[in-house]
Amino acid sequence: MAGTGANTLARAEQFIWLTARVLEQRRFAHGFLGGGPDAVETALSAYLNEDGGYGHALEPDLRGPVSQPLHTAHALSVLDSIGRCDGQRVERICRYLTDVSTKEGALPALLPTQRGYPAAPFIPIVDDPPAELLATGPVVGLLHGNQVWHAWLFRATDFCWSAVDALEQSHPYEVEAAIAFLDGAPDRARAEAAADRLGRLVREQRLAVLDPSRTADYPVATGYAPGEHHFPHDYARKPGSLARRWFTDEELERSLDHLAAEQQDDGGWPVTWRRWAPGTALEGRPLVTLRALETLRSYGRPLG
């Protein structure tokens, strides 16, 4: 670990130019160097397919050209980050989401069209995939957060509410998906009540490392890689998130200190999930680095 310092951003910039795809280079330039959004959207368009979805390993753990819900969710998050989650581009995405939804009107994590192309072994390919909160929650929350109204959202929103209300045992990525939905859900009173219950679940089931100096004392979820822990900042990526209420000021500050200290000697942040191919780990690190920088900045941490 390299720790933090006045050159945090400068070191991260060198890492991005050295290792990142064009899309992440453009995103970094937009977010931290005053670059315009047009360049980001142009880079993102390379991943767009004729069906309105996104593919081509936009989400690095799914290789090949075919559109997938997880790629399309990733594209939406990019559009959101540049203030372009609107208009015809989102109408086209919502048509794609409608076409690939299950009978519940929600999204599976992975369509069987992925078969024949490389994919992470921890994302199973099945013939009739079920709808999942993991895939649907972030998309619904983001669209609501951008005041998007589309017929697809009605049933998908109902699905997310049912899935969140039914959570009793969970794991960190599912909790992240749930809070992404709740942060954007229009019914704020219901969202706050659901988030309070979810926060108690996170603490009771020890799904967040509250003391980074004792990380080994916290369990790793079944199927996760060794050391694939989650911290308060992973849930509360911004101060305005409902998940911020789950943690004390001291717990969050320790979490942010840990995040800042995770910057490596080469200027980037490490991936913690299972590495199954060299290229996916290489492409994943700039994504993690951008997320770390955005999180630290949102809490007012100096980047240099």
Tab-separated table of C-alpha atoms in Angstrom:
chain	number	residue	atom	x	y	z
A	1	MET	CA	0.000	0.000	0.000
A	2	ALA	CA	1.265	3.408	-0.905
A	3	GLY	CA	-0.948	5.417	1.409
A	4	THR	CA	-2.176	8.916	0.721
A	5	GLY	CA	-0.536	12.216	0.053
A	6	ALA	CA	-0.756	15.455	-1.836
A	7	ASN	CA	-0.123	13.630	-5.136
A	8	THR	CA	-2.972	11.110	-4.831
A	9	LEU	CA	-4.738	12.390	-7.942
A	10	ALA	CA	-1.531	12.830	-9.949
A	11	ARG	CA	-0.484	9.251	-9.245
A	12	ALA	CA	-3.951	7.984	-10.134
A	13	GLU	CA	-3.815	9.955	-13.385
A	14	GLN	CA	-0.560	8.265	-14.396
A	15	PHE	CA	-2.119	4.891	-13.630
A	16	ILE	CA	-5.174	5.688	-15.767
A	17	TRP	CA	-3.094	6.780	-18.774
A	18	LEU	CA	-0.899	3.707	-18.393
A	19	THR	CA	-3.552	1.008	-18.032
A	20	ALA	CA	-7.134	2.154	-18.687
A	21	ARG	CA	-9.397	1.632	-21.667
A	22	VAL	CA	-10.306	4.726	-23.692
A	23	LEU	CA	-13.683	4.924	-21.926
A	24	GLU	CA	-12.128	5.114	-18.460
A	25	GLN	CA	-9.529	7.602	-19.711
A	26	ARG	CA	-12.344	9.821	-20.981
A	27	ARG	CA	-14.291	9.395	-17.759
A	28	PHE	CA	-11.256	10.400	-15.711
A	29	ALA	CA	-10.663	13.433	-17.908
A	30	HIS	CA	-14.307	14.459	-17.537
A	31	GLY	CA	-14.432	13.907	-13.792
A	32	PHE	CA	-11.081	15.298	-12.746
A	33	LEU	CA	-9.451	17.265	-15.577
A	34	GLY	CA	-12.305	19.389	-16.865
A	35	GLY	CA	-12.927	17.286	-19.970
A	36	GLY	CA	-16.267	17.446	-21.739
A	37	PRO	CA	-19.034	14.830	-21.716
A	38	ASP	CA	-19.093	14.379	-25.514
A	39	ALA	CA	-15.849	12.427	-25.473
A	40	VAL	CA	-17.192	10.076	-22.794
A	41	GLU	CA	-20.385	9.414	-24.728
A	42	THR	CA	-18.434	8.815	-27.940
A	43	ALA	CA	-16.263	6.228	-26.197
A	44	LEU	CA	-19.318	4.584	-24.639
A	45	SER	CA	-21.029	4.291	-28.022
A	46	ALA	CA	-18.415	1.742	-29.110
A	47	TYR	CA	-20.092	-0.757	-26.774
A	48	LEU	CA	-23.637	-0.135	-28.073
A	49	ASN	CA	-25.406	-2.849	-30.066
A	50	GLU	CA	-28.227	-2.589	-32.579
A	51	ASP	CA	-30.713	-4.063	-30.063
A	52	GLY	CA	-30.267	-1.004	-27.820
A	53	GLY	CA	-28.243	-2.866	-25.222
A	54	TYR	CA	-24.535	-2.791	-24.531
A	55	GLY	CA	-21.930	-5.541	-24.819
A	56	HIS	CA	-18.299	-5.998	-25.896
A	57	ALA	CA	-17.026	-6.527	-22.335
A	58	LEU	CA	-18.143	-3.125	-21.087
A	59	GLU	CA	-18.472	-4.991	-17.779
A	60	PRO	CA	-15.058	-6.718	-17.902
A	61	ASP	CA	-16.143	-10.045	-16.387
A	62	LEU	CA	-18.485	-10.710	-19.344
A	63	ARG	CA	-16.592	-11.030	-22.621
A	64	GLY	CA	-17.915	-11.159	-26.160
A	65	PRO	CA	-20.150	-8.863	-28.240
A	66	VAL	CA	-23.642	-9.757	-27.007
A	67	SER	CA	-25.791	-7.317	-25.047
A	68	GLN	CA	-26.374	-8.120	-21.390
A	69	PRO	CA	-28.306	-6.369	-18.597
A	70	LEU	CA	-25.136	-5.898	-16.535
A	71	HIS	CA	-23.384	-4.165	-19.451
A	72	THR	CA	-26.406	-1.958	-19.995
A	73	ALA	CA	-26.578	-1.052	-16.295
A	74	HIS	CA	-22.909	-0.087	-16.516
A	75	ALA	CA	-23.671	2.130	-19.527
A	76	LEU	CA	-26.482	3.837	-17.634
A	77	SER	CA	-24.139	4.613	-14.754
A	78	VAL	CA	-21.692	6.195	-17.200
A	79	LEU	CA	-24.445	8.315	-18.760
A	80	ASP	CA	-25.567	9.334	-15.273
A	81	SER	CA	-22.044	10.418	-14.378
A	82	ILE	CA	-21.967	12.855	-17.310
A	83	GLY	CA	-25.518	14.130	-16.880
A	84	ARG	CA	-26.921	12.463	-19.983
A	85	CYS	CA	-29.323	9.921	-18.578
A	86	ASP	CA	-32.239	11.265	-20.591
A	87	GLY	CA	-33.795	11.639	-24.021
A	88	GLN	CA	-33.654	9.171	-26.886
A	89	ARG	CA	-30.562	7.422	-25.561
A	90	VAL	CA	-32.433	6.320	-22.421
A	91	GLU	CA	-35.637	5.594	-24.344
A	92	ARG	CA	-33.624	3.159	-26.457
A	93	ILE	CA	-32.152	1.526	-23.367
A	94	CYS	CA	-35.572	1.158	-21.766
A	95	ARG	CA	-36.862	-0.586	-24.892
A	96	TYR	CA	-33.974	-3.032	-24.581
A	97	LEU	CA	-34.736	-3.576	-20.880
A	98	THR	CA	-38.358	-4.302	-21.759
A	99	ASP	CA	-37.315	-6.867	-24.351
A	100	VAL	CA	-35.003	-8.821	-22.024
A	101	SER	CA	-37.069	-8.710	-18.827
A	102	THR	CA	-38.515	-11.822	-17.200
A	103	LYS	CA	-42.224	-12.468	-16.726
A	104	GLU	CA	-41.982	-10.390	-13.519
A	105	GLY	CA	-40.928	-7.409	-15.585
A	106	ALA	CA	-37.462	-7.316	-14.059
A	107	LEU	CA	-33.915	-8.122	-15.160
A	108	PRO	CA	-31.911	-11.336	-14.970
A	109	ALA	CA	-28.225	-10.982	-14.213
A	110	LEU	CA	-27.144	-12.884	-17.321
A	111	LEU	CA	-28.974	-13.940	-20.472
A	112	PRO	CA	-28.219	-17.342	-22.048
A	113	THR	CA	-26.897	-15.545	-25.147
A	114	GLN	CA	-23.634	-15.298	-23.193
A	115	ARG	CA	-23.103	-19.030	-23.763
A	116	GLY	CA	-20.161	-19.593	-26.072
A	117	TYR	CA	-18.342	-16.471	-24.940
A	118	PRO	CA	-15.970	-16.235	-21.971
A	119	ALA	CA	-17.532	-15.188	-18.683
A	120	ALA	CA	-16.508	-15.154	-15.035
A	121	PRO	CA	-17.115	-18.581	-13.475
A	122	PHE	CA	-18.967	-16.957	-10.567
A	123	ILE	CA	-21.714	-15.690	-12.932
A	124	PRO	CA	-23.616	-18.842	-13.971
A	125	ILE	CA	-25.240	-19.125	-17.399
A	126	VAL	CA	-28.654	-20.820	-17.295
A	127	ASP	CA	-31.368	-21.293	-19.919
A	128	ASP	CA	-34.180	-19.565	-18.017
A	129	PRO	CA	-32.502	-17.042	-15.694
A	130	PRO	CA	-34.601	-15.570	-12.876
A	131	ALA	CA	-35.124	-11.887	-12.230
A	132	GLU	CA	-32.649	-10.582	-9.675
A	133	LEU	CA	-32.472	-7.547	-7.435
A	134	LEU	CA	-28.733	-7.524	-8.118
A	135	ALA	CA	-29.338	-6.642	-11.772
A	136	THR	CA	-32.597	-4.683	-11.478
A	137	GLY	CA	-32.130	-2.506	-8.376
A	138	PRO	CA	-29.327	-0.225	-9.601
A	139	VAL	CA	-31.036	0.357	-12.955
A	140	VAL	CA	-34.416	1.229	-11.446
A	141	GLY	CA	-32.860	3.477	-8.798
A	142	LEU	CA	-30.750	5.330	-11.334
A	143	LEU	CA	-33.651	5.890	-13.744
A	144	HIS	CA	-35.886	7.177	-10.955
A	145	GLY	CA	-33.063	9.381	-9.699
A	146	ASN	CA	-32.898	10.992	-13.120
A	147	GLN	CA	-36.662	11.544	-13.261
A	148	VAL	CA	-37.027	9.078	-16.128
A	149	TRP	CA	-40.557	7.817	-16.689
A	150	HIS	CA	-41.074	4.759	-18.852
A	151	ALA	CA	-43.606	1.936	-18.826
A	152	TRP	CA	-40.852	-0.575	-18.017
A	153	LEU	CA	-40.315	1.058	-14.638
A	154	PHE	CA	-43.739	0.242	-13.188
A	155	ARG	CA	-43.362	-3.532	-12.839
A	156	ALA	CA	-39.617	-3.325	-12.319
A	157	THR	CA	-40.145	-0.963	-9.386
A	158	ASP	CA	-42.749	-3.295	-7.870
A	159	PHE	CA	-40.292	-6.176	-8.245
A	160	CYS	CA	-37.575	-4.232	-6.410
A	161	TRP	CA	-39.880	-3.319	-3.544
A	162	SER	CA	-40.914	-6.958	-3.126
A	163	ALA	CA	-37.306	-8.144	-3.288
A	164	VAL	CA	-36.083	-5.577	-0.758
A	165	ASP	CA	-38.963	-6.259	1.624
A	166	ALA	CA	-38.216	-10.009	1.453
A	167	LEU	CA	-34.515	-9.693	2.313
A	168	GLU	CA	-33.635	-11.601	5.462
A	169	GLN	CA	-30.276	-13.138	4.570
A	170	SER	CA	-28.158	-11.281	2.062
A	171	HIS	CA	-24.655	-10.595	0.820
A	172	PRO	CA	-22.809	-7.339	0.152
A	173	TYR	CA	-23.397	-6.987	-3.598
A	174	GLU	CA	-27.106	-7.599	-3.164
A	175	VAL	CA	-27.196	-4.989	-0.397
A	176	GLU	CA	-25.402	-2.540	-2.705
A	177	ALA	CA	-28.093	-3.175	-5.329
A	178	ALA	CA	-30.835	-2.678	-2.766
A	179	ILE	CA	-29.475	0.642	-1.521
A	180	ALA	CA	-28.961	1.818	-5.112
A	181	PHE	CA	-32.667	1.222	-5.655
A	182	LEU	CA	-33.711	2.848	-2.386
A	183	ASP	CA	-31.569	5.938	-2.983
A	184	GLY	CA	-33.551	6.658	-6.145
A	185	ALA	CA	-36.991	5.297	-5.249
A	186	PRO	CA	-39.736	7.959	-5.499
A	187	ASP	CA	-41.527	6.874	-2.296
A	188	ARG	CA	-39.022	8.435	0.084
A	189	ALA	CA	-40.806	7.526	3.321
A	190	ARG	CA	-40.981	3.873	2.321
A	191	ALA	CA	-37.379	3.973	1.117
A	192	GLU	CA	-36.143	5.384	4.429
A	193	ALA	CA	-38.015	2.733	6.420
A	194	ALA	CA	-36.674	-0.050	4.191
A	195	ALA	CA	-33.136	1.349	4.411
A	196	ASP	CA	-33.304	1.440	8.213
A	197	ARG	CA	-34.255	-2.243	8.292
A	198	LEU	CA	-31.545	-3.075	5.752
A	199	GLY	CA	-28.956	-1.243	7.807
A	200	ARG	CA	-29.819	-3.316	10.862
A	201	LEU	CA	-29.448	-6.455	8.732
A	202	VAL	CA	-26.008	-5.323	7.541
A	203	ARG	CA	-24.813	-4.825	11.087
A	204	GLU	CA	-26.399	-7.991	12.493
A	205	GLN	CA	-24.987	-10.163	9.716
A	206	ARG	CA	-21.626	-8.352	9.806
A	207	LEU	CA	-21.700	-7.500	6.110
A	208	ALA	CA	-19.559	-4.395	6.598
A	209	VAL	CA	-16.087	-4.247	8.118
A	210	LEU	CA	-16.486	-1.601	10.811
A	211	ASP	CA	-12.869	-1.765	12.013
A	212	PRO	CA	-10.373	-2.104	9.125
A	213	SER	CA	-7.592	-2.951	11.580
A	214	ARG	CA	-9.477	-6.190	12.330
A	215	THR	CA	-10.627	-7.129	8.834
A	216	ALA	CA	-9.789	-10.804	9.366
A	217	ASP	CA	-12.395	-10.954	12.144
A	218	TYR	CA	-15.210	-10.328	9.658
A	219	PRO	CA	-16.669	-13.134	7.534
A	220	VAL	CA	-16.431	-13.243	3.749
A	221	ALA	CA	-19.694	-14.086	1.995
A	222	THR	CA	-20.087	-17.526	0.454
A	223	GLY	CA	-18.645	-17.632	-3.048
A	224	TYR	CA	-16.623	-14.457	-2.622
A	225	ALA	CA	-12.855	-14.402	-3.055
A	226	PRO	CA	-10.620	-14.540	0.032
A	227	GLY	CA	-10.379	-11.004	1.392
A	228	GLU	CA	-13.359	-9.748	-0.640
A	229	HIS	CA	-14.686	-7.633	2.208
A	230	HIS	CA	-17.003	-4.647	2.055
A	231	PHE	CA	-16.674	-1.472	4.094
A	232	PRO	CA	-19.056	1.360	4.992
A	233	HIS	CA	-17.922	3.421	2.005
A	234	ASP	CA	-18.924	0.587	-0.355
A	235	TYR	CA	-22.544	1.057	0.665
A	236	ALA	CA	-22.590	4.811	1.316
A	237	ARG	CA	-20.695	5.987	-1.753
A	238	LYS	CA	-21.955	9.539	-1.230
A	239	PRO	CA	-22.923	11.428	1.922
A	240	GLY	CA	-26.512	11.692	0.673
A	241	SER	CA	-27.015	7.943	0.455
A	242	LEU	CA	-29.502	6.387	2.876
A	243	ALA	CA	-26.725	3.961	3.785
A	244	ARG	CA	-24.771	6.813	5.401
A	245	ARG	CA	-27.144	6.513	8.368
A	246	TRP	CA	-26.008	2.953	9.019
A	247	PHE	CA	-22.608	4.013	10.290
A	248	THR	CA	-21.247	6.360	12.930
A	249	ASP	CA	-18.956	9.215	11.960
A	250	GLU	CA	-16.026	7.294	13.431
A	251	GLU	CA	-16.859	4.129	11.484
A	252	LEU	CA	-17.132	6.033	8.227
A	253	GLU	CA	-13.919	7.983	8.791
A	254	ARG	CA	-12.032	4.738	9.458
A	255	SER	CA	-13.519	3.315	6.284
A	256	LEU	CA	-12.440	6.317	4.218
A	257	ASP	CA	-8.972	6.220	5.770
A	258	HIS	CA	-8.746	2.573	4.720
A	259	LEU	CA	-9.927	3.389	1.190
A	260	ALA	CA	-7.372	6.164	0.808
A	261	ALA	CA	-4.587	3.936	2.086
A	262	GLU	CA	-5.443	1.233	-0.446
A	263	GLN	CA	-3.943	3.238	-3.309
A	264	GLN	CA	-1.078	1.135	-4.616
A	265	ASP	CA	2.458	2.127	-5.557
A	266	ASP	CA	1.467	2.365	-9.232
A	267	GLY	CA	-1.273	4.904	-8.407
A	268	GLY	CA	-4.270	2.598	-8.849
A	269	TRP	CA	-6.540	0.763	-6.448
A	270	PRO	CA	-6.733	-3.049	-6.311
A	271	VAL	CA	-9.636	-5.284	-7.271
A	272	THR	CA	-10.818	-7.562	-4.473
A	273	TRP	CA	-13.095	-9.914	-6.401
A	274	ARG	CA	-11.913	-13.200	-7.884
A	275	ARG	CA	-9.437	-12.779	-10.717
A	276	TRP	CA	-10.108	-15.388	-13.371
A	277	ALA	CA	-8.331	-13.913	-16.423
A	278	PRO	CA	-5.446	-11.432	-16.757
A	279	GLY	CA	-7.336	-8.992	-18.981
A	280	THR	CA	-10.353	-8.697	-16.708
A	281	ALA	CA	-8.224	-7.773	-13.714
A	282	LEU	CA	-6.317	-5.226	-15.792
A	283	GLU	CA	-9.542	-3.612	-17.024
A	284	GLY	CA	-11.160	-3.759	-13.599
A	285	ARG	CA	-8.541	-1.761	-11.732
A	286	PRO	CA	-9.186	1.583	-13.516
A	287	LEU	CA	-12.893	1.154	-12.751
A	288	VAL	CA	-12.122	0.609	-9.087
A	289	THR	CA	-9.715	3.537	-9.137
A	290	LEU	CA	-12.335	5.902	-10.563
A	291	ARG	CA	-14.837	4.746	-7.939
A	292	ALA	CA	-12.331	5.275	-5.129
A	293	LEU	CA	-11.490	8.793	-6.302
A	294	GLU	CA	-15.168	9.705	-6.686
A	295	THR	CA	-16.003	8.380	-3.224
A	296	LEU	CA	-13.123	10.193	-1.533
A	297	ARG	CA	-13.975	13.434	-3.301
A	298	SER	CA	-17.679	13.166	-2.396
A	299	TYR	CA	-16.699	13.144	1.284
A	300	GLY	CA	-14.342	16.078	0.908
A	301	ARG	CA	-11.124	14.129	1.195
A	302	PRO	CA	-8.188	15.989	-0.399
A	303	LEU	CA	-6.843	14.377	-3.568
A	304	GLY	CA	-3.950	16.737	-4.204
